Amino acid sequence: MGNTVAREDFEWVYTDQPHADRRKEILAKHPEIKALMKPDYNLIWVVVLMVLAQLTAFYLVKDLDWKWVIFWAYVFGSCISHSMTLAIHEISHNSAFGNNKAMWNRWFGIFANLPLGLPYSISFKRYHMDHHRYLGGDGIDVDIPTNFEGWFFCTRFRKFIWIVLQPFFYAIRPLCINPKPITRLEIINLLAQLSFDIVIHYLWGVKSTVYMLAGSVLGLGLHPISGHFIAEHYMFLKGHETYSYYGPLNLLTFNVGYHNEHHDFPNIPGKSLPLVKKIAAEYYDNLPQYNSWIKVLYDFVMDDTISPY
């Protein structure tokens, strides 16, 4: 098991997509982009520092009043937690250690998962590869809301609630749309996470545990960074199914805002995606794009012509 490399760990899974034609054309015109297809070893140290930062926060909040526990969970913990989910996204593409050490990336993803409080990394990897291979594929791509979500969350108030509850829908949706058999690595991810949570609760008590879990839920719900969930693929303009964001929050999200660039070149780490845009500017500068995830959230709620589906 330790040396097993899944089929989805190889670059060739990223072929049957609308982005494939543009990738082929860009590489023919700008072959130097191939030099960017290599691991980002700095990602390892950034993730380690983020885990240590959260461990420090768990310790610091253990004796605070509850109002301050929740305050810091939203102001600080949520940012780190959401940023860590996007570090796990990077790791799922083998950006930390490269494709030749795919299992190293899986173990590192489990480590990065620890301060989130809920097992996430291994399952995300399995479903996210489907997202790239079958972008927009109904019944396969679990980033697509269910029929119930599209039918029910159609008013301004309900869309607001849908945004607040996004982490729950992202957790439940795969079980409804495309359930997969549980793997050994997922069980290991679960056991490692439960062990970590028990240790944190034993050492520092319930407030540290609540801070950890609240930060994850709040960070993936009503939070400025959460605008990327909607900005990436919701069809605000017909004919464009992927959108990039070039605002400052990319600094906290491993450049996930460079989403057209990411789907064109999923084996290039987020650190190098701005360089992809610079090299192939003629392909990206005129595509529809965003400069504010907060405005994306506002427009999504207030525009009566848009719903989760």
CSV table of C-alpha atoms in Angstrom, one decimal:
chain,number,residue,atom,x,y,z
A,1,MET,CA,0.0,0.0,0.0
A,2,GLY,CA,2.8,2.4,0.9
A,3,ASN,CA,4.2,2.5,-2.7
A,4,THR,CA,0.8,2.3,-4.4
A,5,VAL,CA,0.2,5.2,-6.9
A,6,ALA,CA,-3.4,5.8,-7.9
A,7,ARG,CA,-4.3,6.1,-11.6
A,8,GLU,CA,-5.5,9.7,-10.9
A,9,ASP,CA,-2.0,10.7,-9.7
A,10,PHE,CA,-0.7,11.1,-13.3
A,11,GLU,CA,-0.9,14.1,-15.5
A,12,TRP,CA,-2.7,12.3,-18.3
A,13,VAL,CA,-6.1,12.4,-16.5
A,14,TYR,CA,-6.4,16.0,-17.4
A,15,THR,CA,-7.2,15.6,-21.1
A,16,ASP,CA,-11.0,15.3,-21.8
A,17,GLN,CA,-11.9,19.0,-21.0
A,18,PRO,CA,-12.7,22.3,-22.7
A,19,HIS,CA,-9.5,23.6,-21.3
A,20,ALA,CA,-7.4,21.0,-23.1
A,21,ASP,CA,-7.6,22.8,-26.5
A,22,ARG,CA,-6.3,26.0,-25.0
A,23,ARG,CA,-3.6,24.2,-23.1
A,24,LYS,CA,-2.4,22.6,-26.3
A,25,GLU,CA,-2.4,25.9,-28.2
A,26,ILE,CA,-0.6,27.7,-25.4
A,27,LEU,CA,2.1,25.1,-25.1
A,28,ALA,CA,2.7,25.1,-28.9
A,29,LYS,CA,3.2,28.9,-28.8
A,30,HIS,CA,4.9,29.2,-25.4
A,31,PRO,CA,6.8,25.9,-24.7
A,32,GLU,CA,8.7,27.6,-21.9
A,33,ILE,CA,5.6,27.1,-19.7
A,34,LYS,CA,6.6,23.4,-19.5
A,35,ALA,CA,9.5,24.5,-17.2
A,36,LEU,CA,6.9,25.5,-14.6
A,37,MET,CA,5.5,21.9,-14.3
A,38,LYS,CA,7.5,21.1,-11.2
A,39,PRO,CA,6.8,20.8,-7.4
A,40,ASP,CA,6.7,23.8,-5.2
A,41,TYR,CA,8.9,22.7,-2.2
A,42,ASN,CA,8.2,26.0,-0.4
A,43,LEU,CA,4.6,24.7,0.0
A,44,ILE,CA,5.9,22.2,2.5
A,45,TRP,CA,7.3,24.8,4.8
A,46,VAL,CA,4.3,27.1,4.4
A,47,VAL,CA,2.0,24.3,5.5
A,48,VAL,CA,4.1,23.3,8.4
A,49,LEU,CA,4.1,27.0,9.6
A,50,MET,CA,0.3,27.1,9.2
A,51,VAL,CA,-0.1,24.0,11.3
A,52,LEU,CA,2.1,25.4,14.0
A,53,ALA,CA,0.2,28.7,13.9
A,54,GLN,CA,-3.1,26.9,14.5
A,55,LEU,CA,-1.5,24.9,17.3
A,56,THR,CA,-0.4,28.1,19.0
A,57,ALA,CA,-3.9,29.5,18.6
A,58,PHE,CA,-5.5,26.4,20.1
A,59,TYR,CA,-3.3,27.0,23.2
A,60,LEU,CA,-3.9,30.7,23.4
A,61,VAL,CA,-7.7,30.5,23.3
A,62,LYS,CA,-8.1,27.8,25.9
A,63,ASP,CA,-8.8,30.2,28.7
A,64,LEU,CA,-10.6,33.0,26.9
A,65,ASP,CA,-14.2,34.0,27.3
A,66,TRP,CA,-16.5,32.2,24.8
A,67,LYS,CA,-17.2,35.4,22.9
A,68,TRP,CA,-13.5,35.8,22.2
A,69,VAL,CA,-13.1,32.2,21.3
A,70,ILE,CA,-15.8,32.7,18.5
A,71,PHE,CA,-14.4,36.1,17.6
A,72,TRP,CA,-10.9,34.8,17.0
A,73,ALA,CA,-12.3,31.7,15.3
A,74,TYR,CA,-13.8,33.9,12.7
A,75,VAL,CA,-11.2,36.6,12.4
A,76,PHE,CA,-8.1,34.4,12.5
A,77,GLY,CA,-8.9,30.7,12.6
A,78,SER,CA,-11.3,30.8,9.7
A,79,CYS,CA,-8.7,32.4,7.4
A,80,ILE,CA,-6.1,29.8,8.3
A,81,SER,CA,-8.6,27.0,8.0
A,82,HIS,CA,-9.8,28.0,4.6
A,83,SER,CA,-6.3,28.7,3.4
A,84,MET,CA,-5.3,25.2,4.6
A,85,THR,CA,-8.1,23.6,2.5
A,86,LEU,CA,-6.5,25.3,-0.5
A,87,ALA,CA,-3.1,24.1,0.5
A,88,ILE,CA,-4.7,20.6,0.5
A,89,HIS,CA,-6.0,21.4,-2.9
A,90,GLU,CA,-2.4,22.1,-4.0
A,91,ILE,CA,-1.2,18.9,-2.3
A,92,SER,CA,-4.0,16.9,-4.1
A,93,HIS,CA,-2.2,17.9,-7.4
A,94,ASN,CA,1.1,16.6,-6.0
A,95,SER,CA,2.5,20.1,-5.9
A,96,ALA,CA,4.4,19.5,-2.6
A,97,PHE,CA,6.6,16.5,-3.6
A,98,GLY,CA,5.8,15.9,-7.2
A,99,ASN,CA,4.1,13.1,-9.1
A,100,ASN,CA,7.0,10.7,-8.5
A,101,LYS,CA,6.3,10.8,-4.8
A,102,ALA,CA,2.5,10.6,-4.9
A,103,MET,CA,2.1,8.9,-1.6
A,104,TRP,CA,4.3,11.4,0.1
A,105,ASN,CA,1.7,14.0,-1.0
A,106,ARG,CA,-1.1,11.9,0.4
A,107,TRP,CA,0.5,11.6,3.8
A,108,PHE,CA,1.4,15.2,3.8
A,109,GLY,CA,-2.2,16.0,3.0
A,110,ILE,CA,-3.4,14.1,6.1
A,111,PHE,CA,-0.9,16.1,8.1
A,112,ALA,CA,-2.2,19.4,6.7
A,113,ASN,CA,-5.7,18.3,7.5
A,114,LEU,CA,-5.1,18.1,11.2
A,115,PRO,CA,-5.9,21.7,12.3
A,116,LEU,CA,-9.2,21.6,10.4
A,117,GLY,CA,-10.7,19.2,12.9
A,118,LEU,CA,-12.6,17.1,10.3
A,119,PRO,CA,-11.2,14.5,7.9
A,120,TYR,CA,-11.1,16.0,4.4
A,121,SER,CA,-7.8,15.6,2.5
A,122,ILE,CA,-8.0,12.0,1.0
A,123,SER,CA,-11.7,12.3,0.0
A,124,PHE,CA,-11.1,15.7,-1.5
A,125,LYS,CA,-8.4,14.3,-3.7
A,126,ARG,CA,-10.6,11.5,-5.0
A,127,TYR,CA,-13.5,13.8,-5.9
A,128,HIS,CA,-11.4,16.7,-7.1
A,129,MET,CA,-9.8,14.7,-9.8
A,130,ASP,CA,-13.3,14.0,-11.2
A,131,HIS,CA,-13.9,17.7,-11.2
A,132,HIS,CA,-10.9,18.2,-13.5
A,133,ARG,CA,-11.6,15.2,-15.7
A,134,TYR,CA,-15.4,15.8,-16.0
A,135,LEU,CA,-15.8,19.5,-15.4
A,136,GLY,CA,-19.5,20.2,-15.2
A,137,GLY,CA,-20.4,16.5,-15.6
A,138,ASP,CA,-23.8,16.1,-14.0
A,139,GLY,CA,-23.7,13.1,-11.7
A,140,ILE,CA,-19.9,13.0,-11.6
A,141,ASP,CA,-18.6,16.5,-10.8
A,142,VAL,CA,-19.7,17.0,-7.1
A,143,ASP,CA,-18.9,20.7,-7.3
A,144,ILE,CA,-22.3,21.0,-9.1
A,145,PRO,CA,-25.1,21.6,-6.7
A,146,THR,CA,-27.9,19.0,-6.4
A,147,ASN,CA,-31.3,19.5,-8.0
A,148,PHE,CA,-32.7,20.1,-4.5
A,149,GLU,CA,-30.2,23.0,-3.9
A,150,GLY,CA,-31.0,24.6,-7.2
A,151,TRP,CA,-34.8,24.2,-6.6
A,152,PHE,CA,-34.9,25.3,-3.0
A,153,PHE,CA,-32.2,28.0,-2.6
A,154,CYS,CA,-33.7,30.4,-5.2
A,155,THR,CA,-34.7,33.5,-3.2
A,156,ARG,CA,-32.3,36.1,-1.8
A,157,PHE,CA,-32.7,34.9,1.8
A,158,ARG,CA,-32.4,31.3,0.9
A,159,LYS,CA,-29.3,31.9,-1.2
A,160,PHE,CA,-27.8,33.7,1.7
A,161,ILE,CA,-28.5,30.7,3.9
A,162,TRP,CA,-27.0,28.4,1.2
A,163,ILE,CA,-23.7,30.4,1.4
A,164,VAL,CA,-23.7,30.1,5.2
A,165,LEU,CA,-24.2,26.4,5.0
A,166,GLN,CA,-21.8,25.8,2.1
A,167,PRO,CA,-19.4,23.5,4.1
A,168,PHE,CA,-22.3,21.2,5.0
A,169,PHE,CA,-23.4,20.9,1.3
A,170,TYR,CA,-19.8,20.3,0.2
A,171,ALA,CA,-19.6,17.5,2.7
A,172,ILE,CA,-22.9,15.9,2.0
A,173,ARG,CA,-23.1,16.4,-1.8
A,174,PRO,CA,-20.6,13.7,-2.8
A,175,LEU,CA,-22.7,11.1,-0.9
A,176,CYS,CA,-25.8,12.2,-2.9
A,177,ILE,CA,-24.3,12.7,-6.3
A,178,ASN,CA,-21.4,10.2,-6.7
A,179,PRO,CA,-20.8,8.0,-3.7
A,180,LYS,CA,-17.5,6.1,-3.8
A,181,PRO,CA,-16.4,3.1,-1.7
A,182,ILE,CA,-14.3,4.1,1.3
A,183,THR,CA,-10.6,3.4,0.9
A,184,ARG,CA,-7.9,2.5,3.3
A,185,LEU,CA,-6.4,5.9,3.1
A,186,GLU,CA,-9.7,7.5,4.0
A,187,ILE,CA,-9.9,5.4,7.1
A,188,ILE,CA,-6.4,6.4,8.0
A,189,ASN,CA,-7.3,10.0,7.4
A,190,LEU,CA,-10.3,9.6,9.7
A,191,LEU,CA,-8.4,7.8,12.5
A,192,ALA,CA,-5.5,10.3,12.4
A,193,GLN,CA,-8.0,13.2,12.6
A,194,LEU,CA,-10.0,11.7,15.5
A,195,SER,CA,-6.7,11.0,17.4
A,196,PHE,CA,-5.6,14.6,16.9
A,197,ASP,CA,-8.9,16.0,18.0
A,198,ILE,CA,-8.9,13.9,21.1
A,199,VAL,CA,-5.4,15.0,22.0
A,200,ILE,CA,-6.3,18.7,21.6
A,201,HIS,CA,-9.4,18.3,23.7
A,202,TYR,CA,-7.5,16.4,26.4
A,203,LEU,CA,-4.6,18.9,26.5
A,204,TRP,CA,-6.4,22.2,26.2
A,205,GLY,CA,-10.2,21.6,26.6
A,206,VAL,CA,-13.4,22.3,24.9
A,207,LYS,CA,-12.7,25.9,23.9
A,208,SER,CA,-9.7,24.9,21.8
A,209,THR,CA,-11.8,22.2,20.2
A,210,VAL,CA,-14.7,24.5,19.5
A,211,TYR,CA,-12.2,27.2,18.1
A,212,MET,CA,-10.8,24.5,15.7
A,213,LEU,CA,-14.1,23.3,14.4
A,214,ALA,CA,-15.8,26.8,14.3
A,215,GLY,CA,-12.9,28.2,12.3
A,216,SER,CA,-13.4,25.5,9.7
A,217,VAL,CA,-17.1,25.9,9.4
A,218,LEU,CA,-17.1,29.7,9.5
A,219,GLY,CA,-14.1,29.9,7.1
A,220,LEU,CA,-15.9,27.8,4.5
A,221,GLY,CA,-19.3,29.6,4.9
A,222,LEU,CA,-20.0,33.3,5.1
A,223,HIS,CA,-16.5,34.5,4.6
A,224,PRO,CA,-14.9,36.7,1.9
A,225,ILE,CA,-12.6,33.9,0.8
A,226,SER,CA,-15.6,31.7,0.2
A,227,GLY,CA,-16.4,33.8,-2.8
A,228,HIS,CA,-14.1,31.6,-4.8
A,229,PHE,CA,-16.6,28.7,-4.6
A,230,ILE,CA,-19.0,30.7,-6.7
A,231,ALA,CA,-16.6,32.7,-8.7
A,232,GLU,CA,-14.8,29.7,-10.2
A,233,HIS,CA,-17.5,28.0,-12.3
A,234,TYR,CA,-20.9,29.6,-11.9
A,235,MET,CA,-22.0,30.8,-15.4
A,236,PHE,CA,-22.6,34.5,-14.9
A,237,LEU,CA,-21.9,34.8,-18.6
A,238,LYS,CA,-23.1,32.2,-21.0
A,239,GLY,CA,-20.3,30.4,-22.8
A,240,HIS,CA,-17.8,30.8,-20.0
A,241,GLU,CA,-17.7,28.1,-17.4
A,242,THR,CA,-14.5,29.0,-15.6
A,243,TYR,CA,-13.6,32.4,-14.3
A,244,SER,CA,-10.4,33.8,-12.7
A,245,TYR,CA,-10.0,36.3,-9.9
A,246,TYR,CA,-7.0,38.5,-9.7
A,247,GLY,CA,-7.5,40.3,-6.3
A,248,PRO,CA,-5.3,40.4,-3.2
A,249,LEU,CA,-6.9,37.3,-1.5
A,250,ASN,CA,-4.9,35.2,-3.8
A,251,LEU,CA,-2.1,35.8,-1.3
A,252,LEU,CA,-4.0,33.7,1.3
A,253,THR,CA,-5.3,31.1,-1.1
A,254,PHE,CA,-2.3,29.8,-3.1
A,255,ASN,CA,-3.5,31.7,-6.2
A,256,VAL,CA,-6.6,29.6,-6.5
A,257,GLY,CA,-8.2,32.7,-8.1
A,258,TYR,CA,-6.1,32.0,-11.2
A,259,HIS,CA,-8.7,29.4,-12.1
A,260,ASN,CA,-8.6,29.4,-15.9
A,261,GLU,CA,-4.9,29.1,-15.6
A,262,HIS,CA,-5.2,26.3,-13.1
A,263,HIS,CA,-7.7,24.2,-15.2
A,264,ASP,CA,-5.5,24.8,-18.3
A,265,PHE,CA,-2.4,23.6,-16.4
A,266,PRO,CA,-3.4,21.6,-13.2
A,267,ASN,CA,0.1,20.3,-12.8
A,268,ILE,CA,1.6,23.7,-12.3
A,269,PRO,CA,1.7,24.8,-8.7
A,270,GLY,CA,-0.4,27.9,-7.7
A,271,LYS,CA,2.8,29.9,-7.0
A,272,SER,CA,3.6,29.8,-10.7
A,273,LEU,CA,0.1,30.5,-12.1
A,274,PRO,CA,0.7,34.4,-12.3
A,275,LEU,CA,3.7,33.7,-14.5
A,276,VAL,CA,1.5,31.5,-16.7
A,277,LYS,CA,-0.9,34.4,-17.1
A,278,LYS,CA,2.0,36.8,-17.8
A,279,ILE,CA,3.6,34.5,-20.4
A,280,ALA,CA,0.3,33.7,-22.2
A,281,ALA,CA,-1.4,37.1,-21.6
A,282,GLU,CA,-3.1,37.1,-25.0
A,283,TYR,CA,-5.1,34.1,-23.9
A,284,TYR,CA,-6.2,35.3,-20.4
A,285,ASP,CA,-6.3,39.1,-20.3
A,286,ASN,CA,-9.6,39.3,-22.3
A,287,LEU,CA,-11.4,36.5,-20.5
A,288,PRO,CA,-14.2,37.5,-18.0
A,289,GLN,CA,-12.6,37.9,-14.6
A,290,TYR,CA,-13.2,39.2,-11.1
A,291,ASN,CA,-11.4,41.5,-8.7
A,292,SER,CA,-13.6,41.0,-5.6
A,293,TRP,CA,-14.9,37.8,-4.1
A,294,ILE,CA,-17.0,39.8,-1.8
A,295,LYS,CA,-18.8,41.4,-4.7
A,296,VAL,CA,-19.3,37.9,-6.2
A,297,LEU,CA,-21.1,36.8,-3.0
A,298,TYR,CA,-23.2,40.0,-3.0
A,299,ASP,CA,-24.1,39.6,-6.7
A,300,PHE,CA,-25.0,36.0,-6.3
A,301,VAL,CA,-27.4,36.7,-3.5
A,302,MET,CA,-29.0,39.9,-5.0
A,303,ASP,CA,-29.2,38.8,-8.6
A,304,ASP,CA,-32.6,37.1,-9.0
A,305,THR,CA,-31.6,35.5,-12.2
A,306,ILE,CA,-28.9,33.4,-10.5
A,307,SER,CA,-29.4,30.4,-8.3
A,308,PRO,CA,-27.1,27.6,-7.0
A,309,TYR,CA,-28.0,25.6,-10.2
